[in-house]
Short mmCIF file of C-alpha atoms in Angstrom, two decimals:
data_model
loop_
_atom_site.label_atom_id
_atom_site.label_comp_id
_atom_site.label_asym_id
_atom_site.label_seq_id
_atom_site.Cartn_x
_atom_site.Cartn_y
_atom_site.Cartn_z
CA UNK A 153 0.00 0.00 0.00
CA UNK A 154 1.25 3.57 -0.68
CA UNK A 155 1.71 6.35 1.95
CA UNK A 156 -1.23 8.28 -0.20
CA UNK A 157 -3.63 4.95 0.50
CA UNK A 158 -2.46 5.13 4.01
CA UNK A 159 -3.10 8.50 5.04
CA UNK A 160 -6.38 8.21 3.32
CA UNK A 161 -7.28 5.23 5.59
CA UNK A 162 -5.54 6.74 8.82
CA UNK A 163 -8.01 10.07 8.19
CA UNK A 164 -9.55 10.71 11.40
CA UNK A 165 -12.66 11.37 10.15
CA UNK A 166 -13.12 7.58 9.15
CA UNK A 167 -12.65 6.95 12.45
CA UNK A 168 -15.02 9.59 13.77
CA UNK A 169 -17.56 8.50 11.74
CA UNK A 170 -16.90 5.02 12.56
CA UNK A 171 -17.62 5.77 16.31
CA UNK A 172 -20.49 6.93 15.50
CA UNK A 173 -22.12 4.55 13.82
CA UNK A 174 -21.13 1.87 16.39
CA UNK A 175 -22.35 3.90 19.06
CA UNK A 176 -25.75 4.58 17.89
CA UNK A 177 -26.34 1.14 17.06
CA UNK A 178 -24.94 0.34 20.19
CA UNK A 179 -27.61 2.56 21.69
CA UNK A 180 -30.41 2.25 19.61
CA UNK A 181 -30.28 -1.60 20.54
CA UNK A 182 -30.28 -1.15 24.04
CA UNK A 183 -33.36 1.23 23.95
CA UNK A 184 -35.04 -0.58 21.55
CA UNK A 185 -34.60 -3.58 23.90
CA UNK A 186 -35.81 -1.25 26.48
CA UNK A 187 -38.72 0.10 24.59
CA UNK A 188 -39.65 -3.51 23.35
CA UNK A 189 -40.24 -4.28 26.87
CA UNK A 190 -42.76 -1.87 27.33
CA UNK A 191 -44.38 -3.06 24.11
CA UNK A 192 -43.59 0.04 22.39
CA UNK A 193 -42.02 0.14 18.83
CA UNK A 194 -38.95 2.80 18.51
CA UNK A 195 -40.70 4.38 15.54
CA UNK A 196 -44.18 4.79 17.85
CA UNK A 197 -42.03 6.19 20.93
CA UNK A 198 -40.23 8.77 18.58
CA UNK A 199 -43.33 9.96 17.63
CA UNK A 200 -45.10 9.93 20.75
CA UNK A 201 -41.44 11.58 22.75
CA UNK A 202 -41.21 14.60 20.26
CA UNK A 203 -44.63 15.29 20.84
CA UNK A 204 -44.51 15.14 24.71
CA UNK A 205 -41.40 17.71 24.25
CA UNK A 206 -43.21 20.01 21.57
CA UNK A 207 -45.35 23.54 22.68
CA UNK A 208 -48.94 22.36 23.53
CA UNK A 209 -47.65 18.45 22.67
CA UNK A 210 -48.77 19.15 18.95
CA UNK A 211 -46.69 19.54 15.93
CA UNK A 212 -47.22 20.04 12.30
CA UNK A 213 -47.06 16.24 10.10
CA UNK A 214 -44.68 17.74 8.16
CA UNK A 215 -42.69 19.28 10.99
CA UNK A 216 -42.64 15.56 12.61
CA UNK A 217 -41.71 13.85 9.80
CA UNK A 218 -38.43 16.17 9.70
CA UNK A 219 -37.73 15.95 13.37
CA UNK A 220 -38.23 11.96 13.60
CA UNK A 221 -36.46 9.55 11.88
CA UNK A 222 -39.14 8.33 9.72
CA UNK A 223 -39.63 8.39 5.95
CA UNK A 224 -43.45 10.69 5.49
CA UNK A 225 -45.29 7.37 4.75
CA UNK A 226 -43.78 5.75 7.79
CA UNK A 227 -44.70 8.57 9.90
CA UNK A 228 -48.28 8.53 8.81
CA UNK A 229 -48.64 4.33 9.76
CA UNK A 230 -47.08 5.35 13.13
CA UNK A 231 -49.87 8.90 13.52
CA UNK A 232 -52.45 5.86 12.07
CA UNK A 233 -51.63 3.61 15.09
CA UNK A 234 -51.59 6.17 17.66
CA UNK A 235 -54.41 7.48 16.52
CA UNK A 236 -56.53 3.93 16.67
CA UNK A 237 -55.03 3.53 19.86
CA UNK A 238 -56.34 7.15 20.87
CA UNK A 239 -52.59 8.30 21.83
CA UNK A 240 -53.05 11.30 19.29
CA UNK A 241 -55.54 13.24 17.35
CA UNK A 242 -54.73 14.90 13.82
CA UNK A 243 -56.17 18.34 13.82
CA UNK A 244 -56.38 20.59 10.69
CA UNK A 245 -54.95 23.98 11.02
CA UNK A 246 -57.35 27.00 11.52
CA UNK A 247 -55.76 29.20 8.84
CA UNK A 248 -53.93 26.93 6.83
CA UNK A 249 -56.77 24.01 5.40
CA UNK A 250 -53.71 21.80 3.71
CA UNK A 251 -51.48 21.76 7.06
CA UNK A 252 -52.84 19.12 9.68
CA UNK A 253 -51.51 18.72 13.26
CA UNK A 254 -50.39 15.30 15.54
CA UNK A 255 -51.47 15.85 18.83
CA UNK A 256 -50.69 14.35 21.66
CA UNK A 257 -53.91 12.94 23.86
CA UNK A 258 -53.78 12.28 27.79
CA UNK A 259 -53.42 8.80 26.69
CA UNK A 260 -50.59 8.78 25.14
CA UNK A 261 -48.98 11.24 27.49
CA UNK A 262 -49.75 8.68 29.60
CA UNK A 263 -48.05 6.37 27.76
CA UNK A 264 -45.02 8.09 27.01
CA UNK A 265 -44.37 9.04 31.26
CA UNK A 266 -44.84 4.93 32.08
CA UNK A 267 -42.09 4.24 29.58
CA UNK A 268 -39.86 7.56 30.56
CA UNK A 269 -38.46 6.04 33.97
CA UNK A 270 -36.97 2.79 32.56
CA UNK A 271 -35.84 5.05 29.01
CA UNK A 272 -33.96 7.08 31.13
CA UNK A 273 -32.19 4.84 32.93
CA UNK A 274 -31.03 3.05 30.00
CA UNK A 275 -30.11 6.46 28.34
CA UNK A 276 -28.14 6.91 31.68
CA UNK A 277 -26.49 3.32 31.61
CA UNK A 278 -25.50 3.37 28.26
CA UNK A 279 -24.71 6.64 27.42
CA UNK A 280 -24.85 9.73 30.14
CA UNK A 281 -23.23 7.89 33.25
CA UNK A 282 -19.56 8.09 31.03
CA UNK A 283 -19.75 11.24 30.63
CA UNK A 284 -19.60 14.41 33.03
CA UNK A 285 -21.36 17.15 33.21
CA UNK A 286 -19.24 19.45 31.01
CA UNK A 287 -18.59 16.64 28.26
CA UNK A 288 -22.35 15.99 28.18
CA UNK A 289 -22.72 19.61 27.59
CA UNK A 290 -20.24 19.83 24.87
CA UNK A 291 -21.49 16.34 23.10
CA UNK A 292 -24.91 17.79 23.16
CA UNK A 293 -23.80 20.99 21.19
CA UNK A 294 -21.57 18.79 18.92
CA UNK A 295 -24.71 16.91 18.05
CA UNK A 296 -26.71 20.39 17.41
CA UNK A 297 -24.13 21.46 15.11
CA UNK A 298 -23.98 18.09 12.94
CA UNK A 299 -27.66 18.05 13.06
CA UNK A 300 -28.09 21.48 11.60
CA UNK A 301 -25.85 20.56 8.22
CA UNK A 302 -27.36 17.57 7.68
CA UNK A 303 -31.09 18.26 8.75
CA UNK A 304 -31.68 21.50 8.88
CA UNK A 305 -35.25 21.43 9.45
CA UNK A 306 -34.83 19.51 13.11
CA UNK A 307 -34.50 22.08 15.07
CA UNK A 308 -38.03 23.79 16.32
CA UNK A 309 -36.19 27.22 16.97
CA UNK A 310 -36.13 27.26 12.74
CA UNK A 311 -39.77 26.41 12.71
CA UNK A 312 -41.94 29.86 12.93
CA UNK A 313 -45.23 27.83 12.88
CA UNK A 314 -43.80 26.06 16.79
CA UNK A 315 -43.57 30.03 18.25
CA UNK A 316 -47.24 30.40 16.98
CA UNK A 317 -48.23 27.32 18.79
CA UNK A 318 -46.71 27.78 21.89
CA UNK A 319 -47.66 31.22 22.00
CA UNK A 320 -51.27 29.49 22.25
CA UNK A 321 -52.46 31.90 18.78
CA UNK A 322 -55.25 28.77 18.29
CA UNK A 323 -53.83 27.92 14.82
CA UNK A 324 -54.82 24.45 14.71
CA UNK A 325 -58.61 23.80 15.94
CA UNK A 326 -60.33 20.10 16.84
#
């Protein structure tokens, strides 16, 4: 091999990017193990987590489907499901007749606080406890940066329509 294939497989970032994926997966699995024994799909606690998070526990479909991880026909079986199960409601938006809302019900609230113990502990096991205070800090705004290049949209502080909503303006309407 030459010294130019070398430093190209030496490059730091490979390895950066490396650690990342094997951590996440790392992660994911142990959650998902978590969440599996609480009978509650990844995808459906995503969904059901960014809502519990979001201004008045609503958010726009198309403002969810940014934020989670799903593809927009993924996120509408999970919004089906929840909504058979009565864990959200879709509301249409007062002013806006082609935007409709996901919002959370009691229920699912509910839901989402009887899984929140047990998620955070395996958030804590697996990923918190190693780190202290400060490098928690400065991994959280390491992930913030990342996720603004490479989805933009994520962040509700971009997303005017979120101010509106927790401002309580009424936009969307049962």
């Amino acid at each position: 091999m030459d010294e130019h294939a070398a430093d190209l497989l030496a490059d730091e970032r490979l390895t950066a990017m490396g650690l990342l994926v094997e951590t996440h997966a790392g992660v994911r699995g142990l959650v998902e193990a978590d969440l599996a024994r609480h009978d509650v799909p990844g995808s459906t606690f995503d969904v059901l987590i960014r809502l519990a998070r979001s201004p008045g526990g609503r958010l726009p479909m198309t403002e969810l489907a940014i934020q989670s991880t799903l593809s927009n026909s993924g996120l509408t079986r999970v919004v089906d499901r929840l909504l058979a199960a009565g864990c959200v409601e879709r509301v249409r938006d007062r002013d806006d007749r082609r935007v409709w809302w996901a919002v959370l019900t009691p229920k699912g609230l509910d839901r989402v606080l009887a899984v929140l113990p047990d998620h955070l502990a395996t958030i804590d096991a697996s990923l918190t406890s190693v780190l202290d205070p400060e490098e928690l800090r400065a991994f959280t705004a390491a992930l913030r940066k990342i996720r603004a290049v490479v989805k933009p949209g994520a962040d509700p502080a971009n997303a005017p329509q979120l101010e509106a909503a927790a401002s309580g303006d009424g936009r969307a309407s049962a």
